[in-house]
Short mmCIF file of C-alpha atoms in Angstrom, two decimals:
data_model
loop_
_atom_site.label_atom_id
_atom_site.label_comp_id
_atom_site.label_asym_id
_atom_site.label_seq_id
_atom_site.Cartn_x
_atom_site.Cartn_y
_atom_site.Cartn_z
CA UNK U 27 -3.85 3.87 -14.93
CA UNK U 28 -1.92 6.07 -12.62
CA UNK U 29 1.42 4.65 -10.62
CA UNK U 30 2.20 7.05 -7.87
CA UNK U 31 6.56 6.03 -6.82
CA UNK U 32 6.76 7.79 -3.41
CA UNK U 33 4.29 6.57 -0.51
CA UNK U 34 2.04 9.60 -0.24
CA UNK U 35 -1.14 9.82 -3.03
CA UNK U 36 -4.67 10.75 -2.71
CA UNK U 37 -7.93 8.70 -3.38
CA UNK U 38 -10.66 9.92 -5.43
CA UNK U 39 -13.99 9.49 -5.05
CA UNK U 40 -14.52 5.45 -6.19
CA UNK U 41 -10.98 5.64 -7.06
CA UNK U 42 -8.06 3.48 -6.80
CA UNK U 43 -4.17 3.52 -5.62
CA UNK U 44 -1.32 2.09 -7.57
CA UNK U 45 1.95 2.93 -6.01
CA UNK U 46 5.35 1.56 -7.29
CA UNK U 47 7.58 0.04 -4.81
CA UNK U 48 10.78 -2.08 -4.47
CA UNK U 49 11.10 -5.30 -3.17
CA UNK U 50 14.44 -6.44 -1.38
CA UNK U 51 16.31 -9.49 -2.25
CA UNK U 52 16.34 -12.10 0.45
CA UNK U 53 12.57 -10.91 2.05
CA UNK U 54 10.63 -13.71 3.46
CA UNK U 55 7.60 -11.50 3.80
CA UNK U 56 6.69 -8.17 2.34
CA UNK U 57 3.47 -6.45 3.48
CA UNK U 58 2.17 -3.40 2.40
CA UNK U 59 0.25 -1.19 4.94
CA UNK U 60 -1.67 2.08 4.04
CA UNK U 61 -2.36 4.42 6.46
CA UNK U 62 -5.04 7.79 6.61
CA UNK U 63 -4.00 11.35 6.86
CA UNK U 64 -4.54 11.11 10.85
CA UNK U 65 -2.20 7.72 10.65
CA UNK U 66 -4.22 5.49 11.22
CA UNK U 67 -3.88 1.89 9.47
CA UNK U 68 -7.07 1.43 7.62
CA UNK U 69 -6.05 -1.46 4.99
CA UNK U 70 -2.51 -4.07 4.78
CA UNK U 71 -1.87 -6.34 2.23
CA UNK U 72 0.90 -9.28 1.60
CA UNK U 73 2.88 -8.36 -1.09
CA UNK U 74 4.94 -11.08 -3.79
CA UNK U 75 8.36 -11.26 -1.69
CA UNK U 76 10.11 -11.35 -5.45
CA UNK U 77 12.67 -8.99 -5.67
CA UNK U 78 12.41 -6.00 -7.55
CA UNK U 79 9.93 -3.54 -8.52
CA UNK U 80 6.65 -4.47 -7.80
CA UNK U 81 2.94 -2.60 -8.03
CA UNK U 82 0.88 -2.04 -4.86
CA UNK U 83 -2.63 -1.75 -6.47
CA UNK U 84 -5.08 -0.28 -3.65
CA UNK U 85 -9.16 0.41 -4.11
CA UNK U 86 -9.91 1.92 -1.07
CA UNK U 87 -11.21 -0.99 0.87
CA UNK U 88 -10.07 -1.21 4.09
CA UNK U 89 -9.71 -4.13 5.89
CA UNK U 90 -13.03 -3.79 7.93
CA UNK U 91 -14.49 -4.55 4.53
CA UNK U 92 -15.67 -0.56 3.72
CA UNK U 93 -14.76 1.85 1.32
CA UNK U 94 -12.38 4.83 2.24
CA UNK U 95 -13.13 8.40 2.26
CA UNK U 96 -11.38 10.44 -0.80
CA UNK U 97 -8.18 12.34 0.67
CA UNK U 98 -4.66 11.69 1.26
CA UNK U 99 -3.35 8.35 1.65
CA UNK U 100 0.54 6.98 3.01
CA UNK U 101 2.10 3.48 2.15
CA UNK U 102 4.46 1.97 4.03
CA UNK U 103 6.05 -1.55 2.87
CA UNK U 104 7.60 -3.53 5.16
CA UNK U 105 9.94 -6.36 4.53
CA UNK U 106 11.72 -9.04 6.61
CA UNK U 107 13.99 -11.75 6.19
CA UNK U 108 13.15 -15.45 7.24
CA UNK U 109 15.25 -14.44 10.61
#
């Protein structure tokens, strides 16, 4: 298994993503969104809003249900408090 820290990593063919993240103390949600190399949004996921360094594990499904094409991927984690 490969962890990629940094939000840029590319998919292989019937590959998979695992980037490293942070989580912030005090986040009431934390999602994770991945976007293509035009950046477009093409899968999000919620994300454990426990503090500290977490795993964002990715398989190329995007959240229309297909696979994604090999190539360069971006993650972006968002997290917000309960206010």
């Amino acid at each position: 298994e490969v962890v990629v820290e940094g939000n840029k990593a590319a998919l292989a063919e019937g590959g998979e993503i695992n980037w490293l993240t942070d989580v912030p103390a005090g986040a009431a949600v934390v999602k994770a969104n991945i976007y293509d190399s035009t950046g477009k949004l093409v899968a999000s996921q919620n994300l454990d809003k426990t503090a500290g360094r977490t795993t964002v594990n990715w398989d190329g499904t995007t959240d229309a249900g297909t696979m994604s094409k090999p190539g360069n991927y971006t993650l972006e984690v968002v997290a917000k408090d309960a206010n």
